[in-house]
Structures are given as structure tokens and as C-alpha cells.
Amino acid sequence: MRLFNPNACVYNKKKWGVCALVEVGLYLEIELFSLFLIAVIFAGSRSAAPASSHGLFYSMLLMLAGALVADMAARVVEGHLFYGARTLNYVFETAHFVLTAITCLYWFFYAWEVAYGKGALAACRKKIWCIPCALLVANALLSPWLHGVFWIDAQNFYHRGPLFAVQMVLSYVYLMASSVILIRCGRAEHLYARRRDYYMLASFTLYPLLGSLLQWIFYGLSIIWPVSAAALLAIYLDRQNRRIATDALTGLNNRGQFDRQLEEQLGDTVRDSRLYLVLLDVDYFKQINDTLGHAQGDMALIRLSGVLKKAVASGYAGDFLARYGGDEFAVICRRRWDEEVQQLEQDVERLLAENNAHRAPGEPELQISMGFAYVPRGGTAEELIRLADEHMYEVKRERHRRREAGLPPIPPQNLPEEPTEKRHAAWQKMLHGGPAKK
């Protein structure tokens, strides 16, 4: 919000002096740059995804752009005394405050949609959240007569009213509430890319708050809008980077993120827990594609990714879930004992059984094979992946053998366990050139 001080420069208020023209030019230049950033974000977002997927975000950008245009228009007519100039100033200032309030409301609704999904906010609750915005709009609309938020003096200069602080506080209530919602979702999210996205969006509130504080201190400067536009640009760029790091089909972390996370975890030598890798894939996935089509194969992978998200979310904080490639998925986790990893596998099997029991007609029953391994200090990513892959295929071979022999499937707790001692001995031989120490 503009906080112009008509006494910041000494000049004849009936004529624009050099000082005033320089100040107006600088003010407009800053806000035009902010408008340019918003236009870049709007154009980039529309080209990256369908408009229907981020309607609230686009509406928020349009309201923000409108508030900027109104603020610039008010700044241009301020101090002029031509016929109707004071009325125009009131109109532009009122539009500026109204659009700012709606922008904050749209940001709140957008944050809620990101956190809980489209349509998650019930109509009755949405109306309740609209009440503060309605008060802000009414306060702004009545200001030309009641001078609550602002007033324009006889020389056509803007001044803050007694309710200006209330207007700002109520606006920031939406931003703060948005941050609280996003932080809560971020803390509960186990997917690294989505958790980062939540925290990045939650941090947006800090920038308008910082801009307001600086603008309050340096009266007459336009700081809020450029800072807010820059924050939105940073969020937009971060979201674009996240799209690169996310698997398009399942929404999980992709192979690139998996490789980076695994290397990062291998470099962590402080923790005393073991670094485990769990690999799994879909049994007979090629048959699903060949008999039911690739569309059903894609739906099978989406179903399985949903099961894995639930299983990982109910486990330990910090577990990293990714699509490894094709029909293979991976979980990087830290545990103290093999039994804790086996518990994760049992959770996946249980949730998958529930999903199969409630699958839609025509959807295939999914079966998976899982294997895991852990890496002692000094091990490499390649060896860890190889050992986990070997264990997974041991399980797969046993499943196929029993199926071909007409035997019933093995319960999850009775599947071949990782021969931990054997693998640990292999690790010791590789690292130290000798047998494992007892």
C-alpha cells in the first residue's frame, strides 16, 4: 500500500517541480517493474498448465495487477488540481484497497486448495472466511465519506486514516492463516518435493510483512509491491524446478531426485542408524499393459503410488519415496533393525490388499515384489542399489515359483528375508579386503 508523504519534498503543490517529477518517475518505475514480474509469472503459469488447474492463482495475479495499476494511477493524479482530479484520486485509492483485500482472500483460498485439494473448502466455511474481506472492502468503499482507511486533502494528497492499521492487520490475517495451513501440511508430508513446495509457499507471507515494515519506516517509498512480486517470482521458479524433480504420472519424486537424495544420505556420517533402500516393482506388469492396454497400466502405477504414499506417511518422518523407473519404486529410509523395514513392507502389503479389495470393475489386481538392503559406512550408492535389487528379485522368483507350482501366495511376514549376515560379510570383504569381524 502506498504511504506517500506530501512533505517528503519541498515544492509548490500547485505545480510539479523537478523533485516531484523525479519521485513520481521512480515510484512508477518500481511499480511497472512489479507489474512486469506479475505478467511474466502469469504468462509462464498459463503455458505450463491448463488454466482450470490454477484458476485461483490466476485470479489472484489479476487482482494484484489491478491493485498495482490503481496505485500507479492514483500516484499520477496526486497533487494535481485539474477538474475531477480529487475524485479520480479517491476512485483509484478505493480500487487499490479493494483489490488488495481480494488479492489476500484469493491467496488464502489458493493455499487451502494446494494444501487440501480443489473443492476441499466447504461453501459454508468459505463464506465465513469471506467475512473479513467483506469488512475490508466496505471499509475502503466508505472511506471517501468516512475517511476511515484514507482521505484526500484539498490539495489532492493522500493521507492515512485512523482505520488504516486495522485494514492492514485484517489483510495479513489471510496471509498468516495461509502460512499456518501450508506449514502444517508440510510437516505431515513425506515427499520431499511436495514438502519443499509447501514451505516455499508458506514463506510468501514474510515478504509482504517485511515490505510493510520497511515502507512504514521509509515513508513515501513503494516497497510492498516489488517485494511481493519478487517473492511470487521466486515461488513460481521454485515450482517450475519442482516440476522438473517430480514424476509427471505419479506425482512422486523422480529418478533424479532419488539419486541426489541417496548421495546426500550416504554423505551423512553423523547418524547412528542404518541407511536402508527398499526397492519394489509390479509383478506381471507387462501382462497388464499387453492385455488391458497402457492406459490401465498407467492407472495401476497411480494406484500403487497412492498406496505407497499412505504407507510411507504412516511410518517414520524423513522417509523418501520415489519412482525409480518404469514399474519400479524406491524408498530411502533410516532404521536401526531389519525388522523395522520389514514392518514397512508389511504395511505396504496390507494397504495394497485393501486397495485390491476395493478396486473398480475392470481394474487389475496388483501384486508387488519388494527387497531391501542397508549400507554400512563407506558404501556406495551403486552397491546399495545392487543388493536391494538382488533381494527384490529373490522375492520375485519365489513368488513366481509358487504361482507356477499352484501353491498359495506366501504371507508378507514369511517372504524370504534379506540374508543380512551374508550381505554384511560381502560388504566387509569389499571395504576391508577380509571377512567380517565378529
Short mmCIF file of C-alpha atoms in Angstrom, two decimals:
data_model
loop_
_atom_site.label_atom_id
_atom_site.label_comp_id
_atom_site.label_asym_id
_atom_site.label_seq_id
_atom_site.Cartn_x
_atom_site.Cartn_y
_atom_site.Cartn_z
CA MET A 1 0.00 0.00 0.00
CA ARG A 2 1.29 3.45 -0.90
CA LEU A 3 2.30 5.58 2.02
CA PHE A 4 3.13 8.87 0.28
CA ASN A 5 4.28 11.83 2.36
CA PRO A 6 3.46 15.12 0.62
CA ASN A 7 6.12 16.82 2.71
CA ALA A 8 8.93 14.48 1.63
CA CYS A 9 9.99 17.08 -0.94
CA VAL A 10 9.56 20.81 -0.70
CA TYR A 11 7.87 22.19 -3.79
CA ASN A 12 4.86 24.24 -4.89
CA LYS A 13 1.88 21.90 -4.57
CA LYS A 14 0.12 23.71 -7.40
CA LYS A 15 2.89 22.79 -9.84
CA TRP A 16 5.02 19.73 -10.24
CA GLY A 17 8.62 20.63 -9.55
CA VAL A 18 11.70 18.69 -10.55
CA CYS A 19 11.84 16.89 -7.21
CA ALA A 20 8.23 15.75 -7.51
CA LEU A 21 8.67 14.53 -11.09
CA VAL A 22 11.74 12.52 -10.15
CA GLU A 23 9.91 10.98 -7.20
CA VAL A 24 6.86 10.08 -9.30
CA GLY A 25 9.07 8.67 -12.04
CA LEU A 26 10.96 6.47 -9.58
CA TYR A 27 7.71 5.33 -7.97
CA LEU A 28 6.15 4.40 -11.31
CA GLU A 29 9.32 2.68 -12.48
CA ILE A 30 9.34 0.44 -9.42
CA GLU A 31 5.68 -0.46 -9.78
CA LEU A 32 5.95 -1.03 -13.53
CA PHE A 33 8.78 -3.47 -12.81
CA SER A 34 6.50 -5.25 -10.31
CA LEU A 35 3.76 -5.37 -12.94
CA PHE A 36 6.23 -6.83 -15.42
CA LEU A 37 7.16 -9.61 -12.96
CA ILE A 38 3.48 -10.44 -12.46
CA ALA A 39 2.96 -10.57 -16.24
CA VAL A 40 5.92 -12.97 -16.58
CA ILE A 41 4.51 -15.25 -13.87
CA PHE A 42 1.02 -15.16 -15.38
CA ALA A 43 2.24 -15.97 -18.91
CA GLY A 44 4.61 -18.70 -17.69
CA SER A 45 1.98 -20.34 -15.49
CA ARG A 46 -0.61 -20.44 -18.26
CA SER A 47 1.83 -22.04 -20.68
CA ALA A 48 2.92 -24.64 -18.12
CA ALA A 49 -0.51 -25.90 -17.08
CA PRO A 50 -4.17 -25.61 -18.07
CA ALA A 51 -5.94 -22.50 -16.77
CA SER A 52 -8.53 -24.61 -14.98
CA SER A 53 -5.89 -26.16 -12.72
CA HIS A 54 -4.82 -22.88 -11.13
CA GLY A 55 -7.85 -20.62 -11.51
CA LEU A 56 -7.44 -19.09 -8.07
CA PHE A 57 -3.76 -18.38 -8.66
CA TYR A 58 -4.51 -16.61 -11.94
CA SER A 59 -7.34 -14.62 -10.32
CA MET A 60 -5.01 -13.60 -7.52
CA LEU A 61 -2.42 -12.41 -10.04
CA LEU A 62 -5.05 -10.40 -11.91
CA MET A 63 -6.29 -8.76 -8.69
CA LEU A 64 -2.72 -7.95 -7.71
CA ALA A 65 -2.04 -6.43 -11.14
CA GLY A 66 -5.23 -4.39 -10.85
CA ALA A 67 -4.18 -3.09 -7.43
CA LEU A 68 -0.83 -2.06 -8.88
CA VAL A 69 -2.46 -0.23 -11.81
CA ALA A 70 -4.85 1.58 -9.45
CA ASP A 71 -1.96 2.55 -7.18
CA MET A 72 0.04 3.92 -10.13
CA ALA A 73 -2.98 5.86 -11.44
CA ALA A 74 -3.53 7.42 -8.02
CA ARG A 75 0.12 8.39 -7.86
CA VAL A 76 -0.09 10.10 -11.26
CA VAL A 77 -3.10 12.30 -10.41
CA GLU A 78 -1.96 13.06 -6.86
CA GLY A 79 -1.13 16.71 -6.30
CA HIS A 80 -2.88 17.86 -9.48
CA LEU A 81 -5.79 20.25 -9.18
CA PHE A 82 -7.49 19.90 -12.54
CA TYR A 83 -11.25 19.40 -12.62
CA GLY A 84 -12.18 16.00 -11.15
CA ALA A 85 -8.62 15.16 -10.08
CA ARG A 86 -9.55 14.73 -6.42
CA THR A 87 -12.49 12.49 -7.34
CA LEU A 88 -10.23 10.37 -9.54
CA ASN A 89 -7.75 10.08 -6.69
CA TYR A 90 -10.49 8.80 -4.40
CA VAL A 91 -11.63 6.29 -7.05
CA PHE A 92 -8.14 4.96 -7.66
CA GLU A 93 -7.28 4.71 -3.96
CA THR A 94 -10.55 2.94 -3.20
CA ALA A 95 -9.98 0.47 -6.03
CA HIS A 96 -6.44 -0.09 -4.77
CA PHE A 97 -7.58 -1.04 -1.26
CA VAL A 98 -10.50 -3.16 -2.51
CA LEU A 99 -8.34 -5.15 -4.92
CA THR A 100 -5.63 -5.61 -2.27
CA ALA A 101 -8.19 -7.16 0.10
CA ILE A 102 -9.48 -9.50 -2.61
CA THR A 103 -5.90 -10.47 -3.51
CA CYS A 104 -5.26 -11.58 0.08
CA LEU A 105 -8.51 -13.58 0.10
CA TYR A 106 -7.64 -15.32 -3.17
CA TRP A 107 -4.19 -16.19 -1.87
CA PHE A 108 -5.78 -17.82 1.17
CA PHE A 109 -8.16 -19.85 -0.98
CA TYR A 110 -5.30 -20.84 -3.27
CA ALA A 111 -3.17 -22.00 -0.31
CA TRP A 112 -6.11 -24.03 1.00
CA GLU A 113 -6.58 -25.63 -2.42
CA VAL A 114 -2.88 -26.52 -2.63
CA ALA A 115 -2.95 -28.00 0.87
CA TYR A 116 -6.20 -29.96 0.80
CA GLY A 117 -7.24 -30.21 -2.84
CA LYS A 118 -9.71 -28.46 -5.08
CA GLY A 119 -13.16 -28.15 -3.55
CA ALA A 120 -11.94 -29.14 -0.08
CA LEU A 121 -13.18 -25.90 1.48
CA ALA A 122 -16.92 -26.26 2.11
CA ALA A 123 -19.21 -23.50 0.85
CA CYS A 124 -20.33 -22.54 4.37
CA ARG A 125 -16.75 -22.25 5.63
CA LYS A 126 -15.77 -20.31 2.54
CA LYS A 127 -18.48 -17.75 3.31
CA ILE A 128 -17.15 -17.39 6.84
CA TRP A 129 -13.65 -16.73 5.55
CA CYS A 130 -15.09 -14.10 3.21
CA ILE A 131 -16.41 -12.01 6.12
CA PRO A 132 -13.09 -10.23 6.92
CA CYS A 133 -12.64 -9.45 3.23
CA ALA A 134 -16.16 -8.02 3.09
CA LEU A 135 -15.30 -5.78 6.05
CA LEU A 136 -12.13 -4.63 4.32
CA VAL A 137 -13.99 -3.85 1.10
CA ALA A 138 -16.75 -1.98 2.95
CA ASN A 139 -14.16 -0.04 4.95
CA ALA A 140 -12.43 1.01 1.73
CA LEU A 141 -15.64 1.88 -0.11
CA LEU A 142 -16.83 4.13 2.72
CA SER A 143 -13.51 5.92 3.13
CA PRO A 144 -14.32 8.73 0.62
CA TRP A 145 -17.06 9.79 3.02
CA LEU A 146 -15.99 8.50 6.45
CA HIS A 147 -12.21 8.81 5.95
CA GLY A 148 -11.63 5.53 7.78
CA VAL A 149 -8.78 3.99 5.78
CA PHE A 150 -7.57 7.10 3.96
CA TRP A 151 -8.56 10.60 2.99
CA ILE A 152 -7.55 13.12 0.32
CA ASP A 153 -6.87 16.70 1.37
CA ALA A 154 -7.86 19.85 -0.50
CA GLN A 155 -4.54 19.83 -2.37
CA ASN A 156 -5.33 16.31 -3.63
CA PHE A 157 -2.77 14.49 -1.46
CA TYR A 158 -3.31 11.09 0.13
CA HIS A 159 -3.27 10.59 3.94
CA ARG A 160 -3.78 7.51 6.06
CA GLY A 161 -6.98 7.34 8.10
CA PRO A 162 -7.49 6.11 11.68
CA LEU A 163 -8.52 2.62 10.44
CA PHE A 164 -5.55 2.16 8.14
CA ALA A 165 -3.76 -0.12 10.61
CA VAL A 166 -6.91 -2.23 11.02
CA GLN A 167 -7.09 -2.60 7.23
CA MET A 168 -3.52 -3.87 7.09
CA VAL A 169 -3.87 -6.25 10.04
CA LEU A 170 -7.02 -7.87 8.65
CA SER A 171 -5.33 -8.27 5.26
CA TYR A 172 -2.38 -10.02 6.84
CA VAL A 173 -4.68 -12.34 8.77
CA TYR A 174 -5.33 -14.12 5.47
CA LEU A 175 -1.63 -14.37 4.70
CA MET A 176 -0.73 -15.64 8.16
CA ALA A 177 -3.56 -18.19 8.11
CA SER A 178 -2.32 -19.41 4.73
CA SER A 179 1.18 -19.90 6.10
CA VAL A 180 -0.09 -21.86 9.11
CA ILE A 181 -2.09 -24.20 6.86
CA LEU A 182 0.82 -24.78 4.49
CA ILE A 183 3.34 -25.35 7.29
CA ARG A 184 1.06 -27.94 8.90
CA CYS A 185 0.73 -29.78 5.61
CA GLY A 186 4.48 -29.53 5.04
CA ARG A 187 5.24 -31.12 8.40
CA ALA A 188 2.90 -34.03 7.62
CA GLU A 189 4.20 -34.53 4.06
CA HIS A 190 6.79 -37.27 3.48
CA LEU A 191 7.51 -36.49 -0.17
CA TYR A 192 10.50 -34.18 -0.27
CA ALA A 193 9.42 -32.19 -3.33
CA ARG A 194 5.90 -31.53 -2.03
CA ARG A 195 7.17 -30.68 1.45
CA ARG A 196 9.53 -28.13 -0.05
CA ASP A 197 6.67 -26.73 -2.11
CA TYR A 198 4.52 -26.24 0.98
CA TYR A 199 7.28 -24.46 2.87
CA MET A 200 8.11 -22.25 -0.10
CA LEU A 201 4.50 -21.11 -0.42
CA ALA A 202 4.25 -20.57 3.33
CA SER A 203 7.29 -18.27 3.24
CA PHE A 204 5.50 -15.84 0.91
CA THR A 205 3.85 -14.11 3.88
CA LEU A 206 7.21 -12.96 5.20
CA TYR A 207 7.90 -10.78 2.16
CA PRO A 208 4.80 -8.52 2.30
CA LEU A 209 5.30 -8.23 6.06
CA LEU A 210 8.92 -7.18 5.59
CA GLY A 211 7.90 -4.78 2.82
CA SER A 212 5.23 -3.22 5.02
CA LEU A 213 7.69 -2.70 7.83
CA LEU A 214 10.24 -1.05 5.53
CA GLN A 215 7.56 1.06 3.89
CA TRP A 216 6.33 2.18 7.28
CA ILE A 217 9.86 3.22 8.22
CA PHE A 218 10.76 4.82 4.89
CA TYR A 219 7.56 6.75 4.41
CA GLY A 220 6.79 7.54 0.78
CA LEU A 221 8.60 4.62 -0.89
CA SER A 222 6.90 1.79 -2.78
CA ILE A 223 8.33 -1.37 -1.24
CA ILE A 224 5.45 -3.79 -0.61
CA TRP A 225 4.58 -4.45 -4.24
CA PRO A 226 8.09 -5.04 -5.61
CA VAL A 227 8.94 -7.30 -2.67
CA SER A 228 5.68 -9.25 -3.07
CA ALA A 229 6.14 -9.58 -6.85
CA ALA A 230 9.72 -10.78 -6.36
CA ALA A 231 8.51 -13.34 -3.80
CA LEU A 232 5.87 -14.61 -6.23
CA LEU A 233 8.52 -14.91 -8.94
CA ALA A 234 10.76 -16.91 -6.59
CA ILE A 235 7.83 -19.21 -5.76
CA TYR A 236 7.00 -19.61 -9.43
CA LEU A 237 10.59 -20.52 -10.31
CA ASP A 238 10.75 -22.95 -7.41
CA ARG A 239 7.54 -24.62 -8.54
CA GLN A 240 8.93 -24.93 -12.05
CA ASN A 241 12.04 -26.59 -10.62
CA ARG A 242 9.81 -28.94 -8.64
CA ARG A 243 8.03 -29.93 -11.83
CA ILE A 244 11.42 -30.99 -13.15
CA ALA A 245 12.06 -33.04 -9.99
CA THR A 246 8.63 -34.72 -9.92
CA ASP A 247 7.40 -37.73 -11.85
CA ALA A 248 4.61 -36.47 -14.10
CA LEU A 249 2.45 -39.61 -13.87
CA THR A 250 2.51 -40.42 -10.15
CA GLY A 251 3.47 -37.11 -8.57
CA LEU A 252 6.31 -38.82 -6.68
CA ASN A 253 9.95 -37.79 -6.62
CA ASN A 254 11.61 -38.81 -9.88
CA ARG A 255 14.86 -40.66 -10.53
CA GLY A 256 16.95 -37.50 -10.49
CA GLN A 257 15.67 -36.57 -7.04
CA PHE A 258 16.24 -40.14 -5.88
CA ASP A 259 19.88 -40.07 -6.97
CA ARG A 260 20.50 -36.75 -5.23
CA GLN A 261 18.78 -37.85 -2.03
CA LEU A 262 20.68 -41.14 -1.90
CA GLU A 263 24.04 -39.41 -2.35
CA GLU A 264 23.11 -36.88 0.32
CA GLN A 265 22.13 -39.62 2.77
CA LEU A 266 25.30 -41.58 2.06
CA GLY A 267 27.30 -38.48 2.90
CA ASP A 268 25.61 -38.16 6.30
CA THR A 269 28.04 -39.85 8.68
CA VAL A 270 26.63 -38.36 11.88
CA ARG A 271 23.55 -40.52 12.41
CA ASP A 272 23.94 -43.89 14.10
CA SER A 273 21.01 -45.54 12.31
CA ARG A 274 21.36 -47.68 9.20
CA LEU A 275 20.60 -46.33 5.75
CA TYR A 276 18.17 -48.73 4.05
CA LEU A 277 16.95 -48.86 0.49
CA VAL A 278 13.68 -50.63 -0.32
CA LEU A 279 13.03 -51.46 -3.98
CA LEU A 280 9.74 -52.81 -5.32
CA ASP A 281 8.08 -53.38 -8.64
CA VAL A 282 4.78 -54.65 -10.01
CA ASP A 283 4.55 -58.37 -10.78
CA TYR A 284 3.36 -59.22 -14.30
CA PHE A 285 3.19 -55.53 -15.24
CA LYS A 286 3.94 -56.32 -18.90
CA GLN A 287 0.87 -58.57 -19.00
CA ILE A 288 -1.27 -55.71 -17.68
CA ASN A 289 -0.04 -53.46 -20.48
CA ASP A 290 -0.40 -56.16 -23.14
CA THR A 291 -3.88 -57.38 -22.18
CA LEU A 292 -5.57 -54.26 -20.75
CA GLY A 293 -3.66 -51.51 -22.52
CA HIS A 294 -1.18 -48.88 -21.45
CA ALA A 295 -3.90 -46.65 -20.01
CA GLN A 296 -4.74 -49.34 -17.44
CA GLY A 297 -1.01 -49.80 -16.84
CA ASP A 298 -0.68 -46.11 -16.03
CA MET A 299 -3.69 -46.30 -13.71
CA ALA A 300 -2.10 -49.29 -11.96
CA LEU A 301 1.04 -47.25 -11.29
CA ILE A 302 -1.05 -44.36 -9.98
CA ARG A 303 -2.94 -46.75 -7.68
CA LEU A 304 0.29 -48.21 -6.36
CA SER A 305 1.82 -44.77 -5.81
CA GLY A 306 -1.20 -43.85 -3.69
CA VAL A 307 -0.71 -46.98 -1.59
CA LEU A 308 2.99 -46.21 -1.13
CA LYS A 309 2.24 -42.62 -0.10
CA LYS A 310 -0.07 -43.87 2.65
CA ALA A 311 2.42 -46.47 3.83
CA VAL A 312 5.31 -44.00 3.96
CA ALA A 313 3.16 -41.31 5.60
CA SER A 314 2.24 -43.71 8.41
CA GLY A 315 5.88 -44.60 9.04
CA TYR A 316 8.91 -42.56 10.07
CA ALA A 317 9.42 -38.90 9.27
CA GLY A 318 12.16 -38.42 6.72
CA ASP A 319 11.43 -41.47 4.56
CA PHE A 320 11.98 -40.64 0.89
CA LEU A 321 9.66 -42.16 -1.72
CA ALA A 322 10.41 -42.02 -5.45
CA ARG A 323 9.51 -43.64 -8.73
CA TYR A 324 12.73 -45.39 -9.67
CA GLY A 325 11.77 -46.07 -13.27
CA GLY A 326 9.08 -47.93 -15.22
CA ASP A 327 7.10 -50.00 -12.72
CA GLU A 328 9.81 -49.79 -10.04
CA PHE A 329 9.61 -47.65 -6.91
CA ALA A 330 12.11 -46.94 -4.14
CA VAL A 331 12.05 -45.87 -0.51
CA ILE A 332 15.15 -44.45 1.17
CA CYS A 333 14.80 -44.71 4.93
CA ARG A 334 16.80 -44.89 8.13
CA ARG A 335 16.10 -47.66 10.62
CA ARG A 336 18.00 -49.42 13.36
CA TRP A 337 16.98 -53.01 12.60
CA ASP A 338 15.80 -55.12 9.66
CA GLU A 339 12.54 -55.83 11.48
CA GLU A 340 11.58 -52.15 11.23
CA VAL A 341 11.99 -52.24 7.46
CA GLN A 342 10.00 -55.47 7.30
CA GLN A 343 7.23 -53.65 9.14
CA LEU A 344 7.20 -51.05 6.37
CA GLU A 345 6.93 -53.84 3.79
CA GLN A 346 4.03 -55.39 5.70
CA ASP A 347 2.26 -52.02 5.80
CA VAL A 348 2.60 -51.74 2.04
CA GLU A 349 1.26 -55.29 1.52
CA ARG A 350 -1.68 -54.63 3.85
CA LEU A 351 -2.64 -51.35 2.21
CA LEU A 352 -2.27 -52.89 -1.25
CA ALA A 353 -4.58 -55.75 -0.25
CA GLU A 354 -7.17 -53.19 0.89
CA ASN A 355 -6.78 -51.32 -2.38
CA ASN A 356 -7.25 -54.51 -4.39
CA ALA A 357 -10.36 -55.38 -2.41
CA HIS A 358 -11.97 -52.02 -3.27
CA ARG A 359 -10.68 -51.63 -6.83
CA ALA A 360 -13.07 -50.53 -9.56
CA PRO A 361 -14.52 -53.07 -12.01
CA GLY A 362 -12.07 -53.80 -14.80
CA GLU A 363 -9.01 -52.76 -12.80
CA PRO A 364 -6.36 -55.47 -12.37
CA GLU A 365 -5.35 -56.95 -9.03
CA LEU A 366 -1.88 -55.67 -8.24
CA GLN A 367 0.91 -57.80 -6.81
CA ILE A 368 4.34 -56.49 -5.96
CA SER A 369 7.75 -57.81 -5.00
CA MET A 370 9.94 -55.94 -2.51
CA GLY A 371 13.54 -56.22 -1.42
CA PHE A 372 15.78 -54.17 0.82
CA ALA A 373 19.37 -53.73 1.85
CA TYR A 374 21.35 -51.42 4.09
CA VAL A 375 24.71 -49.80 3.60
CA PRO A 376 27.50 -49.74 6.20
CA ARG A 377 29.64 -46.62 6.42
CA GLY A 378 31.82 -46.20 3.38
CA GLY A 379 29.46 -47.97 0.98
CA THR A 380 28.41 -46.63 -2.40
CA ALA A 381 25.03 -45.97 -3.98
CA GLU A 382 25.72 -48.49 -6.74
CA GLU A 383 26.35 -51.33 -4.31
CA LEU A 384 23.33 -50.47 -2.18
CA ILE A 385 21.05 -50.46 -5.23
CA ARG A 386 22.54 -53.74 -6.46
CA LEU A 387 21.99 -55.51 -3.13
CA ALA A 388 18.41 -54.25 -2.77
CA ASP A 389 17.69 -55.24 -6.37
CA GLU A 390 19.06 -58.74 -5.76
CA HIS A 391 16.83 -59.20 -2.74
CA MET A 392 13.80 -57.95 -4.66
CA TYR A 393 14.37 -60.49 -7.41
CA GLU A 394 14.83 -63.28 -4.86
CA VAL A 395 11.33 -62.46 -3.62
CA LYS A 396 10.00 -62.23 -7.18
CA ARG A 397 11.45 -65.61 -8.15
CA GLU A 398 9.90 -67.22 -5.07
CA ARG A 399 6.52 -65.69 -5.87
CA HIS A 400 6.66 -66.90 -9.47
CA ARG A 401 7.81 -70.38 -8.42
CA ARG A 402 4.89 -70.81 -6.06
CA ARG A 403 2.43 -69.49 -8.63
CA GLU A 404 3.65 -71.86 -11.34
CA ALA A 405 3.55 -74.75 -8.85
CA GLY A 406 -0.05 -73.89 -7.91
CA LEU A 407 0.88 -73.10 -4.33
CA PRO A 408 -0.84 -70.31 -2.38
CA PRO A 409 0.95 -66.92 -2.11
CA ILE A 410 3.30 -66.50 0.81
CA PRO A 411 2.09 -64.15 3.56
CA PRO A 412 4.26 -61.00 3.72
CA GLN A 413 5.87 -61.93 7.03
CA ASN A 414 7.05 -65.27 5.55
CA LEU A 415 8.68 -63.91 2.42
CA PRO A 416 12.41 -64.57 2.03
CA GLU A 417 14.20 -62.17 4.28
CA GLU A 418 17.31 -60.35 3.30
CA PRO A 419 20.32 -62.52 4.23
CA THR A 420 21.73 -59.69 6.28
CA GLU A 421 24.78 -61.51 7.64
CA LYS A 422 25.74 -62.75 4.20
CA ARG A 423 25.44 -59.30 2.69
CA HIS A 424 27.24 -57.67 5.61
CA ALA A 425 30.13 -60.10 5.13
CA ALA A 426 30.25 -59.17 1.45
CA TRP A 427 30.39 -55.51 2.43
CA GLN A 428 33.23 -56.10 4.87
CA LYS A 429 35.19 -58.04 2.25
CA MET A 430 34.71 -55.27 -0.29
CA LEU A 431 35.63 -52.48 2.13
CA HIS A 432 38.40 -54.12 4.13
CA GLY A 433 39.60 -56.96 1.96
CA GLY A 434 38.78 -59.60 4.55
CA PRO A 435 35.95 -61.41 6.33
CA ALA A 436 33.54 -59.62 8.61
CA LYS A 437 34.67 -59.15 12.16
CA LYS A 438 32.62 -60.88 14.79
#
